CSV table of C-alpha atoms and ligand atoms in Angstrom, one decimal:
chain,number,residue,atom,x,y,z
A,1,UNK,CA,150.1,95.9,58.6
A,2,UNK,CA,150.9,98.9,60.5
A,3,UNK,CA,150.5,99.8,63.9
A,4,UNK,CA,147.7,102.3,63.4
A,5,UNK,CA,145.7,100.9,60.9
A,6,UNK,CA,145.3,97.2,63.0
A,7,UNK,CA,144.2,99.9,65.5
A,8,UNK,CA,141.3,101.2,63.4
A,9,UNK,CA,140.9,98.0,62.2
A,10,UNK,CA,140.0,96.8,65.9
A,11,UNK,CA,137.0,99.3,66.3
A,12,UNK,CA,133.9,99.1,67.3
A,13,UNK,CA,131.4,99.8,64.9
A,14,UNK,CA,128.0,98.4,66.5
A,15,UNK,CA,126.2,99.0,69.6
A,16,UNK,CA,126.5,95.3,70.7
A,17,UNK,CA,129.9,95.6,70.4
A,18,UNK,CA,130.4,98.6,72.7
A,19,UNK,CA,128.2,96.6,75.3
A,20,UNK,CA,131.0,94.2,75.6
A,21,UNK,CA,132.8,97.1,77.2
A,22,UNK,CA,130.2,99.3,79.5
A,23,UNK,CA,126.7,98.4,81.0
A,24,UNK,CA,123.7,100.1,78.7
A,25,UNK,CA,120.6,99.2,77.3
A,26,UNK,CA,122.1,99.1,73.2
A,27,UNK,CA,119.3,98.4,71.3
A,28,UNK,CA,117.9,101.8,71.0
A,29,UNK,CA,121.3,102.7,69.3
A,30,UNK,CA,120.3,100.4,66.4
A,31,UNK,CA,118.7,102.4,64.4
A,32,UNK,CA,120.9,105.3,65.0
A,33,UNK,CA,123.4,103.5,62.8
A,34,UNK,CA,121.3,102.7,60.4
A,35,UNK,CA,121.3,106.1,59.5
A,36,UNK,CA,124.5,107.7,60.8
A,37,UNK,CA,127.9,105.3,60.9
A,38,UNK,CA,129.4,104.2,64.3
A,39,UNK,CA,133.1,103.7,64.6
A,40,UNK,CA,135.2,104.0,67.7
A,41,UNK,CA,138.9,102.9,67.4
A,42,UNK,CA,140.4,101.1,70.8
A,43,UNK,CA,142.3,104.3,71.5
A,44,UNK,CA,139.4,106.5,71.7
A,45,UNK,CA,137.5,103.9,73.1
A,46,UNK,CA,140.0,103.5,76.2
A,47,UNK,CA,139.8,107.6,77.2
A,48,UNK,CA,135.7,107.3,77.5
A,49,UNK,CA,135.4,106.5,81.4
A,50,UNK,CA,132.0,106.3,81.8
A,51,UNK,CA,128.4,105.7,79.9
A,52,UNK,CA,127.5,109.6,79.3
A,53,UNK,CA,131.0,111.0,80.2
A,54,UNK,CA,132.4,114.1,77.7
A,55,UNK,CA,133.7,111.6,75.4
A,56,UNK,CA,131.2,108.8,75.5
A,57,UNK,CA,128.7,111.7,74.4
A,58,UNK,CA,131.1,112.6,71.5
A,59,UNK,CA,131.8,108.9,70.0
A,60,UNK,CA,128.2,107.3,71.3
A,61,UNK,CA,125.2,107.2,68.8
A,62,UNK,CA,122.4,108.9,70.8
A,63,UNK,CA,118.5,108.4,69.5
A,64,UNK,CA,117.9,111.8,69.8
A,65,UNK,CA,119.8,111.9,66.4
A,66,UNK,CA,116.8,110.8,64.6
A,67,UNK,CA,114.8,113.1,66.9
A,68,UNK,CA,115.9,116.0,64.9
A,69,UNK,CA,113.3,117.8,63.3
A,70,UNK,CA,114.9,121.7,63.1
A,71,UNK,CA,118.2,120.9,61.5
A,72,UNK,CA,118.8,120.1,57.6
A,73,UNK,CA,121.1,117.7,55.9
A,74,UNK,CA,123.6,120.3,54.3
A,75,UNK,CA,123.5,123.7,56.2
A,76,UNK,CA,126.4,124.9,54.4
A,77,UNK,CA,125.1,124.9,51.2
A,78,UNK,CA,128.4,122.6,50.4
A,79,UNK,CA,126.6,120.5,47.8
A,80,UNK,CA,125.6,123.8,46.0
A,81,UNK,CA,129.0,125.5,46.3
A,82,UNK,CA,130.8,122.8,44.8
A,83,UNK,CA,131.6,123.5,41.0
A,84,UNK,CA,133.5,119.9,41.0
A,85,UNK,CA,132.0,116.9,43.2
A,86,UNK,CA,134.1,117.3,46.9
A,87,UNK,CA,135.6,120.6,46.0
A,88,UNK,CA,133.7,124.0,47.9
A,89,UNK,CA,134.2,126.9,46.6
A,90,UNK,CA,133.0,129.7,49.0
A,91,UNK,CA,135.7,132.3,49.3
A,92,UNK,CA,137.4,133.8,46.3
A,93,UNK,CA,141.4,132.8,47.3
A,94,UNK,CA,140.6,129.6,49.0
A,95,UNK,CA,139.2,126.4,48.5
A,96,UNK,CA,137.9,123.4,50.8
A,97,UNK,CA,139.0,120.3,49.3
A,98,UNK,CA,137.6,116.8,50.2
A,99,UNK,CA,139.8,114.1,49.9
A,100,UNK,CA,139.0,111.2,52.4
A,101,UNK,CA,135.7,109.7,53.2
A,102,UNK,CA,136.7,108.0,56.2
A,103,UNK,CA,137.6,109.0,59.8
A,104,UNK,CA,139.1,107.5,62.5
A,105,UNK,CA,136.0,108.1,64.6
A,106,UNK,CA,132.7,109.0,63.7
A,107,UNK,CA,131.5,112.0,65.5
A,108,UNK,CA,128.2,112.2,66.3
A,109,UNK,CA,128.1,115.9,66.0
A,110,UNK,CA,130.2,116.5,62.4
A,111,UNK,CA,129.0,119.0,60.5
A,112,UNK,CA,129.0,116.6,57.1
A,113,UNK,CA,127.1,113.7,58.9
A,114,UNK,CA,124.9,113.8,55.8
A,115,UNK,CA,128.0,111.6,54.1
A,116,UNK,CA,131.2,110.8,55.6
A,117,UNK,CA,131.5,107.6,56.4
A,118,UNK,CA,128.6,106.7,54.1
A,119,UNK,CA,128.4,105.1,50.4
A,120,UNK,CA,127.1,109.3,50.0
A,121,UNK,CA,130.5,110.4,49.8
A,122,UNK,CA,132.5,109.2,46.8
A,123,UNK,CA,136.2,110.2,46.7
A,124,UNK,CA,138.0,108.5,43.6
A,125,UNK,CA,141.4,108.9,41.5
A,126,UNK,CA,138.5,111.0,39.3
A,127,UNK,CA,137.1,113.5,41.7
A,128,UNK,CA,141.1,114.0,43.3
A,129,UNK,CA,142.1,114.7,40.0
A,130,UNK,CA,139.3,116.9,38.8
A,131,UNK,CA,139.8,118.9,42.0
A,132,UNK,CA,143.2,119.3,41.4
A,133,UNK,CA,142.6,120.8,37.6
A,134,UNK,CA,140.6,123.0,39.4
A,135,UNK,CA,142.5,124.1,41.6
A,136,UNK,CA,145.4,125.0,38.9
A,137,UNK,CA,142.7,126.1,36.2
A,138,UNK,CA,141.6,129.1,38.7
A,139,UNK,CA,144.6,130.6,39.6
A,140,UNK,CA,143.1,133.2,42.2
A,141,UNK,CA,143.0,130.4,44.5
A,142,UNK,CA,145.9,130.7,47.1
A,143,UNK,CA,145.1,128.1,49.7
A,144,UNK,CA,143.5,124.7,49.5
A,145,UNK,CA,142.1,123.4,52.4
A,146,UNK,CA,142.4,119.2,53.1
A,147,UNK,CA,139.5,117.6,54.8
A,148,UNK,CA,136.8,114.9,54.4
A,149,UNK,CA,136.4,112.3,56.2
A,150,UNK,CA,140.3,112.7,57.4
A,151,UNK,CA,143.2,113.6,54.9
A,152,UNK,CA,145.5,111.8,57.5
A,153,UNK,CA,143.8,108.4,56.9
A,154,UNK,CA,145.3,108.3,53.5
A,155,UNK,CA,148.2,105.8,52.7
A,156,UNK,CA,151.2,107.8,53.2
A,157,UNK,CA,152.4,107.6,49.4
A,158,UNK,CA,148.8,108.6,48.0
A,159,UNK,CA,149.2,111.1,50.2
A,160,UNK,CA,152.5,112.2,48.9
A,161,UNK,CA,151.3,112.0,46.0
A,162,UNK,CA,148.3,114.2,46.3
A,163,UNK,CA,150.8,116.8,48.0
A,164,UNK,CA,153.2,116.5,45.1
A,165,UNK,CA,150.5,117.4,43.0
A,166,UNK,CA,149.3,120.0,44.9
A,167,UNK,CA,153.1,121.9,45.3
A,168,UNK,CA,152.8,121.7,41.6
A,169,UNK,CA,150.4,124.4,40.9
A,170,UNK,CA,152.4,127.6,40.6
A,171,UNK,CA,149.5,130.1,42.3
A,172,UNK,CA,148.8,127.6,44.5
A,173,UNK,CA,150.4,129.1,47.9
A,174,UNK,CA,148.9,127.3,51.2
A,175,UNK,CA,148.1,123.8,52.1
A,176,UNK,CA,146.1,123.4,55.3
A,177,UNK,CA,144.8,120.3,56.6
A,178,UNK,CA,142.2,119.6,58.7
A,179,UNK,CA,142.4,116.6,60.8
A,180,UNK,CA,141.0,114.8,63.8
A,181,UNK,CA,144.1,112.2,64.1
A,182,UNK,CA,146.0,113.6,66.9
A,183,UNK,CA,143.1,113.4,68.7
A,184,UNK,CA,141.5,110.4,67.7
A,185,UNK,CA,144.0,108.1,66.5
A,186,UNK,CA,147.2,109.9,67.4
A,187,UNK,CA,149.4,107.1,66.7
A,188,UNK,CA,148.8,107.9,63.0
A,189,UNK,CA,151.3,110.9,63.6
A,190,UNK,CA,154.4,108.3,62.4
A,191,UNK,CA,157.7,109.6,61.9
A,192,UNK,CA,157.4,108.9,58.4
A,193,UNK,CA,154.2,110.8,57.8
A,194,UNK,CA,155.8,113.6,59.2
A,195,UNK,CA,158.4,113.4,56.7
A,196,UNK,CA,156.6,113.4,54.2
A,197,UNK,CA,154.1,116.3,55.5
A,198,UNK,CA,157.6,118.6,55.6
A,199,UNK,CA,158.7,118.2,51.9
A,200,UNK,CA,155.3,120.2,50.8
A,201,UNK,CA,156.0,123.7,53.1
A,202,UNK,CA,154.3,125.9,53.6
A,203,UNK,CA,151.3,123.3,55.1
A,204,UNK,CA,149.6,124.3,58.0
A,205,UNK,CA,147.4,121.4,60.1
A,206,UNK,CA,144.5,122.3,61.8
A,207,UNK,CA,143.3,119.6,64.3
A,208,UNK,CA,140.4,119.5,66.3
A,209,UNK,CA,140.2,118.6,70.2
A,210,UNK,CA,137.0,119.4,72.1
A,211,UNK,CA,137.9,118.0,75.7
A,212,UNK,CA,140.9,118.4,78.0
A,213,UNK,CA,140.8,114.9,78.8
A,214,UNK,CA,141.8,114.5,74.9
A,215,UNK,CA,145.4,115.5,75.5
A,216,UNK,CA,147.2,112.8,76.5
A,217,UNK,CA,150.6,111.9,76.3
A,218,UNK,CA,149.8,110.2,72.9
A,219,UNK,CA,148.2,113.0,71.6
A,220,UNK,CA,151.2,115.0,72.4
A,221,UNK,CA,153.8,113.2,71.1
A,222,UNK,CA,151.8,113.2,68.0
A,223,UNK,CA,152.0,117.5,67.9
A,224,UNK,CA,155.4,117.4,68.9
A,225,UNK,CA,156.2,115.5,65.9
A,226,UNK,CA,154.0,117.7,63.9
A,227,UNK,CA,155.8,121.0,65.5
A,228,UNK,CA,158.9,120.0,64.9
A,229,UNK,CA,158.6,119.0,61.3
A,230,UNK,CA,157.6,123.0,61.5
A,231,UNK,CA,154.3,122.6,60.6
A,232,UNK,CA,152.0,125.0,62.7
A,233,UNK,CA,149.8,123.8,63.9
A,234,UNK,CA,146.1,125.1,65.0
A,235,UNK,CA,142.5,123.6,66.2
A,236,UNK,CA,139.4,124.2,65.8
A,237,UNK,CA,136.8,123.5,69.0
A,238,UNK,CA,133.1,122.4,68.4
A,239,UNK,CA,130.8,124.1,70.9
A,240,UNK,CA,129.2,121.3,72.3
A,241,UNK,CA,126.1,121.1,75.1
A,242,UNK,CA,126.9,119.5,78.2
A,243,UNK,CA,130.6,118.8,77.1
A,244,UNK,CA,132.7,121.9,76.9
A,245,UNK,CA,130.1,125.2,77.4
A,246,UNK,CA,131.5,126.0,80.3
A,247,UNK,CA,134.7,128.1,81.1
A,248,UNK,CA,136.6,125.8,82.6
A,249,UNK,CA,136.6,123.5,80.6
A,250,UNK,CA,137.3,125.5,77.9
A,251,UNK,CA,140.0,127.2,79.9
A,252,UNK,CA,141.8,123.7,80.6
A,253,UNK,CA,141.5,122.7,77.1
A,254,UNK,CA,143.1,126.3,75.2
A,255,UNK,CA,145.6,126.4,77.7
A,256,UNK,CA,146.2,122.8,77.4
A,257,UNK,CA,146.7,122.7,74.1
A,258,UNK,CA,149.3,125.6,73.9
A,259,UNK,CA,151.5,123.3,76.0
A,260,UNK,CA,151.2,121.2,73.1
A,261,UNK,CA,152.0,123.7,71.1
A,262,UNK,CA,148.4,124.0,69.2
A,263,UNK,CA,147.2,127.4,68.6
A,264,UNK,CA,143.6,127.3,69.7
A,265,UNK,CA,142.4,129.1,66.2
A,266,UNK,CA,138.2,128.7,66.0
A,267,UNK,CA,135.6,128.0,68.5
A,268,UNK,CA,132.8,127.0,66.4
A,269,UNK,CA,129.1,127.6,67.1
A,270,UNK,CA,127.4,124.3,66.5
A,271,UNK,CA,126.4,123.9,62.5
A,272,UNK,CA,122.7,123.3,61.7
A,273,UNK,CA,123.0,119.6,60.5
A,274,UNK,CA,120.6,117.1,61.1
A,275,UNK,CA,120.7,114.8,63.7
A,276,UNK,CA,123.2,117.0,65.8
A,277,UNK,CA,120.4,119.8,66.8
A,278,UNK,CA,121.5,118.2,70.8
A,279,UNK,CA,124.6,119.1,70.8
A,280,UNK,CA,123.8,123.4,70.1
A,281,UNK,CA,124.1,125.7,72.1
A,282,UNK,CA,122.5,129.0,72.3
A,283,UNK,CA,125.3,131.6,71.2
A,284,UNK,CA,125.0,133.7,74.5
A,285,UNK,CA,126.7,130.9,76.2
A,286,UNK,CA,129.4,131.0,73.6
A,287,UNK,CA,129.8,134.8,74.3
A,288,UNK,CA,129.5,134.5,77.8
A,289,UNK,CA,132.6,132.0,78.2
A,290,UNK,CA,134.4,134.3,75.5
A,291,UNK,CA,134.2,136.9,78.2
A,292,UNK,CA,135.4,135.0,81.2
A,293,UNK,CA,138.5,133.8,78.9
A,294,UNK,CA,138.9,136.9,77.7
A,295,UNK,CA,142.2,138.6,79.4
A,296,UNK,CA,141.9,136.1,82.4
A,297,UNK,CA,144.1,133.5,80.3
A,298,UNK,CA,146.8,134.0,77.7
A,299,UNK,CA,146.1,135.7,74.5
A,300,UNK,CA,147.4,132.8,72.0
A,301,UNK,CA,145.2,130.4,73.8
A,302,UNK,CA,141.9,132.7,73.0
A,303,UNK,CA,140.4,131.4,69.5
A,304,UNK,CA,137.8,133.1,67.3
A,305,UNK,CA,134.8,131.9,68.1
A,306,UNK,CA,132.6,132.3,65.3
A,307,UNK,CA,129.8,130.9,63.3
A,308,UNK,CA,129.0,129.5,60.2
A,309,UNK,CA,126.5,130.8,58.5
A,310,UNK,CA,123.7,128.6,57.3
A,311,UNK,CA,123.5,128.9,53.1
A,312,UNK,CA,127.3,129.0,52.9
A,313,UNK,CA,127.4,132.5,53.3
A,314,UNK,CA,130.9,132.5,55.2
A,315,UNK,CA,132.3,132.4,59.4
A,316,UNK,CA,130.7,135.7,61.1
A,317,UNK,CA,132.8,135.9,64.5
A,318,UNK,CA,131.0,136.2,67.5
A,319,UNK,CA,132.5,138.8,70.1
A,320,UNK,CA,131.5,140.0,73.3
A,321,UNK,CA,130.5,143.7,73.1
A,322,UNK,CA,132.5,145.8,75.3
A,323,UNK,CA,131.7,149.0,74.1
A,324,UNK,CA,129.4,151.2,76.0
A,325,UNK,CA,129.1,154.1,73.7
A,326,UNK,CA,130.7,155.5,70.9
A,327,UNK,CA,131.7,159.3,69.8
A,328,UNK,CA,134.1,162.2,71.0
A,329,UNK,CA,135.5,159.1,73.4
A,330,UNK,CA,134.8,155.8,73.5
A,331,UNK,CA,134.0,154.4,76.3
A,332,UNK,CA,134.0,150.6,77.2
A,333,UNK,CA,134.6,148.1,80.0
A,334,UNK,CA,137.5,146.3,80.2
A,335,UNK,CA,137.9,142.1,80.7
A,336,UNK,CA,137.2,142.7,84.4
A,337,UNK,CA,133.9,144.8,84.1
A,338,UNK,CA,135.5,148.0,84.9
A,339,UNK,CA,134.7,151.3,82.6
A,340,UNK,CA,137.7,153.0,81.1
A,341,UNK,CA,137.4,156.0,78.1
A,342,UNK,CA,139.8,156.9,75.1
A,343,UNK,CA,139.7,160.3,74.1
A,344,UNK,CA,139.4,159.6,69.8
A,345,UNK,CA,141.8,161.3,67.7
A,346,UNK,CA,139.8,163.6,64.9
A,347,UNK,CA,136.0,162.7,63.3
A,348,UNK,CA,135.0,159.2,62.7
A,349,UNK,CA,135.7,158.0,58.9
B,1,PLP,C1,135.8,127.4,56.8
B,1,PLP,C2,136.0,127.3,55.4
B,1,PLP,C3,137.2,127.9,54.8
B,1,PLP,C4,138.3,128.5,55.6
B,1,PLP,O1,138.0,129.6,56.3
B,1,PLP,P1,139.1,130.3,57.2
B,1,PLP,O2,138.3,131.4,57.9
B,1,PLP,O3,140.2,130.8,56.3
B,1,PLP,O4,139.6,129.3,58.2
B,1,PLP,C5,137.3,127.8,53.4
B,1,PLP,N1,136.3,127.3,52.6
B,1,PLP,C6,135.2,126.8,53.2
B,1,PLP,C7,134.2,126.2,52.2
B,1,PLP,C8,135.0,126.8,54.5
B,1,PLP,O5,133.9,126.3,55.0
B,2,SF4,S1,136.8,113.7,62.4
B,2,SF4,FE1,135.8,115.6,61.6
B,2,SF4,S2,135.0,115.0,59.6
B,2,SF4,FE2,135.4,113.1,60.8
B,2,SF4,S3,133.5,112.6,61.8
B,2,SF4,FE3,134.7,113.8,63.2
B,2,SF4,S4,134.0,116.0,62.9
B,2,SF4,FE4,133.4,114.7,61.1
């Protein structure tokens, strides 16, 4: 077996198990699993540094997940907008495309807690290839976007596979991925996977990292792989109460990751799915951090932050407002408060 997947196959998946490791009461976190699947791999598991750190708080069942009463299962509207089973069809040129039911760790806040991990999400040979048909039988899709559970955790050659497929469809023009790995279980990055990832260009990866303390050297081996198999490569940040909404934190972690040559590309506004209401924020704070990072740190390290509208009705980005009023000039402050004025050129359209 390889080296990563005896790693996943080492993680802890019950509360008992994780007090072998750090001193807590466990057996409110029963229950919690019950409904919502526990799984922390040993790498993961050996970044948390204390009971209620950033990353305990991301990988840790909490009770008040079943203490939820304002979110709902599928905010999205996913379920709805799928005219094949795992296939979401929201935008007209691009397509989210669920291929993996399982991930490397279980996040407590993930936006489709109502089924991965679970028996709710079934991915077969069927669904794969009835998305695929779709994909090629509407040919004003341009992009198809991987995700799940986590594409990554696929065996390299039904991955390949899947890709091969893919490349196949002549309108078919963009792959993106969306992965947790390099985060979670960067050791999945292998030299063969990249390999493999670099026969189907052009395939963008987004990954996702929500805390500084997530790039390690591990981590960044695994994008340096990815970069130089010429894969871009981009992430997209969860918003998350009392773990990253606050500006430096935020600051350390865009700024961080464009050493490692990630493109910080969404800040997301938490999602309204049950049994993560915790974790949101209110989206002043979001807008208020947007503003300190604003012009105080480089501009390829400032993502969109944006929201996703419940109902599926598409990401609204959410900007601070620097305009102070509009007409003959425009007048606005600038990213240190100041007021400036440009003089418009002709009427307004
Ligand atoms: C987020 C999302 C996309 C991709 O949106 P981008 O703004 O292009 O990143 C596509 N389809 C669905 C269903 C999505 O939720
Ligand atoms: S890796 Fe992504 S899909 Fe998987 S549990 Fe975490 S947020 Fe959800």
């Amino acid at each position: 077996m390889t080296h990563w997947k005896k790693i996943l196959q080492n993680s802890v998946s019950s509360p008992s198990e994780l007090a072998q490791f750090f001193d807590f009461d466990c057996s409110p976190l029963r229950s919690v699993c019950a409904s919502f699947p526990m799984r922390i791999n040993p790498y993961y598991l050996g970044l948390i540094r204390s009971v209620n750190d950033p990353l305990w708080q991301q990988a840790v069942p909490s009770p008040r997940e079943l203490n939820d009463s304002v979110c709902i299962p599928d905010p999205l509207a996913e379920e709805d907008l799928s005219p094949v089973p795992n296939l979401v069809h929201k935008y007209p040129d691009r397509v989210l495309f669920l291929v993996a039911s399982e991930c490397a760790m279980y996040c407590r806040f993930c936006t489709r807690k109502r089924k991965v991990g679970t028996t709710a999400m079934q991915i077969t040979e069927k669904t794969i290839q009835a998305g695929i048909d779709y994909i090629r039988e509407n040919r004003e899709i341009r992009e198809v976007l991987l995700s799940g559970g986590d594409p990554l955790l696929l065996e390299d050659d039904r991955l390949d596979s899947l890709l091969t497929r893919l490349r196949a469809i002549p309108t078919l023009e963009i792959i993106r991925i969306g992965t947790r790995i390099p985060c979670t279980l960067p050791m999945r990055i292998t030299e063969d996977l990249a390999n493999i990832l670099k026969k189907h260009h052009p395939l963008y990866i987004n990954t996702h990292f929500n805390h500084p303390r997530e790039l390690t050297l591990e981590a960044m081996k695994a994008c340096t792989r990815l970069a130089d198999a010429g894969i871009p490569l981009g992430c997209q940040t969860v918003l998350l109460k009392g773990i990253n909404d606050d500006p430096t934190t935020l600051k350390e972690l865009f700024t961080g990751l464009l050493r490692m040559r990630v493109k910080p590309y969404y800040l997301f506004q938490g999602d309204l799915t049950k049994g993560t209401n915790h974790f949101r924020t209110h989206s002043s704070s979001g807008i208020k951090i947007m503003r300190k990072l604003i012009g105080s740190i480089s501009g390829m390290a400032i993502p969109t932050y944006a929201l996703d509208a419940p109902g599926g009705k598409g990401k609204i980005p959410l900007t601070p407002d620097y305009i102070i009023s509009r007409g003959k000039t425009l007048s606005f402050q600038n990213y240190c408060g100041k007021l400036c004025t440009y003089p418009e050129n002709g009427d307004p359209l």
